[in-house]
């Protein structure tokens, strides 16, 4: 029995079920994936009396003739996410779909990833990690791999790390996920959620103090025009610039929003990290010769906006995360700096670095001329 016959007599808001199925087929053939996903979700919602997993599996089966398995599997998973389908029903749905892909080795890997997700949702972390590792091993043995498989793999890693609040590890995972993901395959809400999580994890990370890649990402820039989320984008720009004055003005302006949002428990850490970025940039742009990169406690206090008695803990933190290499002279109240950790530079900082190299080249030429004269 076809799906249309099975739902015979049922009607949707836009007309008979047959018309909805016809429209879904058209969107699928035209590769309009997000529109297809919306129609699939509407079909499931408007026929709530039917088993959702059975319904999705049959839609899948009837479109198998010209199927892009990876994209459609991904969209089906998105629909089940939004419908809140339990892990058991997810597994049942994917089991019914597997029969059509016995000859597709790559599709089998995708099913393994989907199985891993169901285990993650069920709270079985050990089984999830084992399934994820098996899928990752299988991927390493294939030469030509569709991007969507990598997107899904990194997405599962990111979801797990976010749930464990491992922000340092979460950020590279979600950036990898977005690098491999076509935004047209995701709902607007999902894209916004990924962007928000990426920015939040970057802001509270102990390791990430450069937002060049973050700010340049087109997916993340969607926060910029969102009425409720654009404050995160503004904060990321302030953080990247290490602008203490702008930070204080921002905190005062968005105080209530920050208290209610995902950064509520991390404001002290963010303020500290912005001060670290301010100091880092000041050292990077300092006209001093690199061998003479000594900063007094008073200079650091002026740059970071903290009291002199707070300088030592700040420097100890900087040394502990290996952002800089150097040592403290507590008696003379001087921070001696040997080197800085490499950092992603934007165009402005690259231009500033170029000026430093030009100045260095002039000094080298003068030294060479002096040696020749001697």
XYZ file of C-alpha atoms in Angstrom:
374
model
C 0.000 0.000 0.000
C 1.370 3.415 -0.959
C 1.680 6.185 1.567
C -1.088 8.147 -0.179
C -3.427 5.130 0.051
C -2.469 4.623 3.673
C -3.423 8.217 4.490
C -6.443 8.170 2.170
C -9.097 10.614 3.290
C -6.758 12.541 5.626
C -6.479 16.223 4.775
C -3.867 18.835 5.574
C -4.293 22.567 6.032
C -3.216 23.179 2.432
C -5.348 20.470 0.829
C -5.465 16.675 0.403
C -2.563 14.542 1.599
C -1.935 13.519 -2.014
C -1.159 17.135 -2.934
C 1.256 17.447 -0.014
C 3.079 14.271 -1.054
C 3.252 15.506 -4.649
C 4.777 18.791 -3.463
C 7.306 16.888 -1.319
C 8.348 14.807 -4.317
C 8.795 17.965 -6.402
C 10.979 19.619 -3.727
C 13.038 16.445 -3.434
C 13.617 16.183 -7.171
C 14.576 19.882 -7.273
C 16.992 19.317 -4.370
C 15.273 22.012 -2.298
C 16.214 20.236 0.870
C 15.097 22.644 3.558
C 11.686 23.133 1.916
C 11.388 19.355 1.646
C 12.220 19.052 5.343
C 9.502 21.544 6.281
C 6.932 19.575 4.281
C 8.031 16.294 5.848
C 7.722 17.821 9.294
C 4.260 19.159 8.435
C 3.184 15.720 7.217
C 4.267 14.126 10.494
C 2.595 16.848 12.552
C -0.711 16.796 10.652
C -0.968 13.007 10.887
C -0.185 12.595 14.545
C -2.530 9.605 14.747
C -0.052 7.600 12.670
C 3.206 6.207 14.001
C 5.805 8.906 13.167
C 8.632 6.434 12.566
C 6.444 4.377 10.179
C 5.390 7.529 8.346
C 8.941 8.822 7.871
C 10.252 5.404 6.834
C 7.579 5.071 4.152
C 8.221 8.566 2.773
C 11.867 7.621 2.587
C 11.102 4.343 0.786
C 8.889 5.981 -1.839
C 11.564 8.538 -2.761
C 14.409 6.030 -3.099
C 14.532 6.045 -6.896
C 16.633 9.225 -7.208
C 17.732 9.527 -3.603
C 20.706 11.404 -2.231
C 20.934 9.156 0.855
C 23.174 11.356 2.983
C 21.165 14.528 2.600
C 17.821 12.821 3.102
C 19.006 10.857 6.131
C 20.273 14.103 7.600
C 16.948 15.850 6.969
C 14.974 12.961 8.435
C 17.140 13.174 11.545
C 16.474 16.934 11.785
C 12.724 16.280 11.576
C 12.920 13.672 14.332
C 14.904 16.131 16.455
C 12.204 18.766 16.161
C 9.409 16.245 16.713
C 11.180 14.986 19.845
C 11.064 11.365 18.670
C 12.374 9.049 21.443
C 15.683 7.163 20.825
C 13.845 3.846 20.517
C 11.620 5.180 17.713
C 14.632 6.734 15.964
C 16.400 3.395 15.867
C 13.246 1.710 14.600
C 12.936 4.262 11.786
C 16.540 3.893 10.658
C 16.370 0.101 10.834
C 13.482 0.216 8.344
C 15.533 2.447 6.040
C 18.682 0.340 6.048
C 17.359 -2.317 3.664
C 17.510 0.079 0.728
C 21.223 0.766 1.200
C 22.870 -2.597 1.631
C 25.230 -1.898 -1.295
C 26.186 1.600 -0.128
C 29.165 1.319 2.226
C 29.174 5.041 3.009
C 25.464 4.984 3.829
C 26.154 2.216 6.352
C 28.593 4.540 8.114
C 25.885 7.193 8.277
C 23.540 4.668 9.865
C 26.264 3.943 12.427
C 26.456 7.665 13.212
C 22.681 7.879 13.541
C 22.787 4.879 15.844
C 25.444 6.665 17.917
C 23.177 9.717 18.194
C 20.277 7.605 19.460
C 22.568 6.187 22.153
C 23.715 9.695 23.100
C 20.096 10.825 23.455
C 19.358 7.733 25.535
C 22.178 8.742 27.914
C 24.355 5.706 27.169
C 27.655 7.619 26.889
C 29.980 4.600 26.782
C 28.023 2.975 23.945
C 27.845 6.347 22.168
C 31.614 6.855 22.315
C 32.226 3.280 21.117
C 29.852 3.748 18.136
C 31.409 7.107 17.316
C 34.916 5.672 17.373
C 33.854 2.780 15.104
C 32.312 5.204 12.594
C 35.398 7.433 12.685
C 37.634 4.415 12.017
C 35.439 3.403 9.058
C 35.602 6.930 7.638
C 39.396 6.884 7.729
C 39.377 3.876 5.365
C 37.374 5.596 2.605
C 39.009 7.805 -0.009
C 36.150 10.010 -1.201
C 33.835 10.966 1.662
C 30.751 13.209 1.353
C 31.031 16.359 3.458
C 27.791 15.592 5.232
C 29.348 12.556 6.934
C 32.109 14.709 8.412
C 29.523 17.329 9.397
C 27.479 14.739 11.234
C 30.535 13.193 12.932
C 31.777 16.541 14.277
C 28.205 17.512 15.148
C 27.837 14.459 17.398
C 31.165 15.214 19.064
C 30.072 18.805 19.622
C 26.712 17.771 21.082
C 28.419 15.450 23.567
C 31.046 18.016 24.582
C 28.411 20.744 25.017
C 26.393 18.516 27.338
C 29.550 17.986 29.420
C 30.367 21.736 29.396
C 33.803 21.012 27.884
C 33.937 24.360 26.094
C 37.631 24.233 25.121
C 37.034 21.018 23.160
C 33.553 21.952 21.992
C 34.623 25.025 20.020
C 36.890 23.277 17.454
C 34.316 20.488 17.075
C 31.438 22.865 16.290
C 33.628 24.925 13.929
C 34.487 21.715 12.053
C 30.791 20.823 11.959
C 29.897 24.184 10.411
C 32.797 24.001 7.957
C 31.374 20.778 6.493
C 27.671 21.689 6.772
C 25.599 23.291 4.035
C 23.415 25.802 5.965
C 20.539 25.103 3.533
C 20.271 21.606 5.074
C 19.489 23.056 8.507
C 16.552 24.971 9.904
C 17.105 28.625 10.828
C 16.643 27.747 14.494
C 19.326 25.076 14.281
C 21.796 27.414 12.545
C 21.155 30.053 15.199
C 21.667 27.508 17.983
C 25.036 26.420 16.542
C 26.132 30.050 16.144
C 25.124 30.905 19.716
C 26.886 27.886 21.182
C 30.054 28.563 19.188
C 30.268 32.160 20.437
C 29.450 31.220 24.048
C 32.082 28.460 24.094
C 34.670 30.824 22.600
C 33.939 33.513 25.183
C 34.287 31.182 28.183
C 37.185 29.079 26.859
C 40.488 29.132 28.713
C 42.432 28.611 25.494
C 40.802 30.613 22.717
C 41.883 34.241 22.795
C 41.668 34.956 19.071
C 38.319 35.363 17.316
C 39.514 35.944 13.746
C 38.065 32.660 12.415
C 34.934 33.079 14.493
C 34.053 36.576 13.287
C 34.761 35.693 9.637
C 32.374 32.708 9.724
C 29.216 33.447 7.681
C 27.037 31.130 9.776
C 28.023 32.818 13.012
C 27.448 36.276 11.563
C 23.714 35.500 11.590
C 23.778 36.449 15.263
C 24.598 39.993 14.178
C 21.078 40.727 12.925
C 19.117 38.708 15.480
C 17.209 40.986 17.886
C 17.705 38.760 20.949
C 21.135 37.302 20.205
C 23.096 40.179 18.654
C 24.555 41.107 22.056
C 26.683 37.927 21.811
C 28.091 39.119 18.492
C 28.894 42.552 19.951
C 30.653 40.924 22.901
C 32.722 38.723 20.571
C 33.926 41.845 18.699
C 34.836 43.574 21.987
C 36.642 40.449 23.158
C 38.651 40.144 19.951
C 39.708 43.796 20.180
C 40.569 43.540 23.888
C 38.786 46.832 24.464
C 38.369 47.316 28.232
C 36.350 50.556 28.012
C 33.888 49.093 25.510
C 33.548 46.010 27.697
C 32.584 48.031 30.765
C 30.029 50.024 28.757
C 28.647 46.793 27.266
C 28.289 45.098 30.672
C 26.392 48.094 32.023
C 24.095 48.259 28.993
C 23.291 44.528 28.794
C 23.355 43.672 32.503
C 19.869 42.133 32.666
C 20.276 40.255 29.378
C 23.590 38.749 30.523
C 22.159 37.627 33.874
C 19.414 35.654 32.122
C 21.519 34.296 29.253
C 24.045 31.450 28.853
C 26.950 33.648 30.041
C 25.443 34.429 33.456
C 27.949 32.248 35.350
C 30.966 33.240 33.270
C 31.104 37.049 33.418
C 34.166 37.174 35.712
C 36.051 34.830 33.391
C 35.106 36.895 30.325
C 36.308 40.117 31.958
C 39.586 38.454 32.888
C 40.092 37.075 29.386
C 39.384 40.447 27.742
C 42.088 41.951 29.979
C 44.448 39.198 28.856
C 43.715 39.991 25.185
C 44.293 43.709 25.875
C 47.700 42.946 27.385
C 48.570 40.527 24.590
C 47.781 43.127 21.911
C 49.731 45.830 23.731
C 52.811 43.611 23.884
C 52.347 42.551 20.259
C 52.130 46.161 19.081
C 54.738 47.549 21.453
C 57.482 49.641 19.773
C 60.015 48.055 22.139
C 62.594 45.666 20.711
C 61.442 42.122 21.341
C 64.433 41.370 23.549
C 63.360 44.281 25.749
C 59.717 43.303 26.269
C 59.583 44.219 29.937
C 56.370 45.684 31.329
C 56.066 47.204 34.774
C 53.111 46.369 36.976
C 51.921 49.944 36.572
C 51.984 49.670 32.774
C 49.999 46.420 32.960
C 47.506 48.031 35.358
C 46.996 50.903 32.909
C 46.459 48.499 30.000
C 44.159 46.010 31.725
C 42.267 48.314 34.077
C 42.989 46.284 37.223
C 44.541 47.303 40.531
C 48.270 46.706 41.067
C 47.565 44.039 43.684
C 45.614 42.077 41.023
C 48.495 42.071 38.508
C 50.365 39.082 39.888
C 47.380 36.644 39.800
C 46.616 37.816 36.242
C 50.178 37.137 35.062
C 50.262 33.753 36.795
C 47.068 32.841 34.940
C 48.610 33.970 31.613
C 51.693 31.830 32.233
C 49.574 28.841 33.335
C 47.684 28.743 30.016
C 50.993 29.248 28.147
C 49.759 32.302 26.279
C 53.092 33.961 27.011
C 56.485 32.755 28.144
C 58.313 34.855 30.716
C 58.880 35.428 34.410
C 57.962 37.820 37.201
C 60.302 40.056 39.158
C 58.115 40.660 42.185
C 60.573 42.994 43.915
C 61.076 45.287 40.908
C 57.413 44.760 39.891
C 58.303 43.878 36.300
C 57.002 41.186 33.942
C 59.812 39.975 31.630
C 58.362 38.492 28.409
C 60.292 36.044 26.229
C 57.673 35.072 23.651
C 53.970 35.120 22.740
C 51.786 32.233 21.673
C 50.863 32.355 17.940
C 47.488 33.985 17.342
C 45.154 34.294 14.347
C 45.539 37.818 12.960
C 42.936 39.913 11.178
C 43.896 42.282 8.329
C 44.495 45.198 10.692
C 46.900 43.231 12.868
C 48.671 41.813 9.807
C 49.257 45.389 8.589
C 50.598 46.310 12.049
C 52.898 43.294 11.999
C 54.153 44.359 8.574
C 55.100 47.771 10.010
C 57.079 46.061 12.782
C 58.971 43.971 10.227
C 59.737 47.075 8.162
C 61.116 48.809 11.270
C 63.119 45.692 12.174
C 64.521 45.529 8.630
C 65.667 49.167 8.892
C 67.458 48.404 12.177
C 69.123 45.339 10.677
C 70.336 47.403 7.691
C 71.756 50.060 10.034
C 73.533 47.365 12.065
C 75.019 45.827 8.917
C 76.202 49.257 7.749
C 77.798 49.938 11.141
C 79.627 46.574 11.106
C 80.958 47.249 7.579
C 82.286 50.654 8.644
C 84.149 49.087 11.529
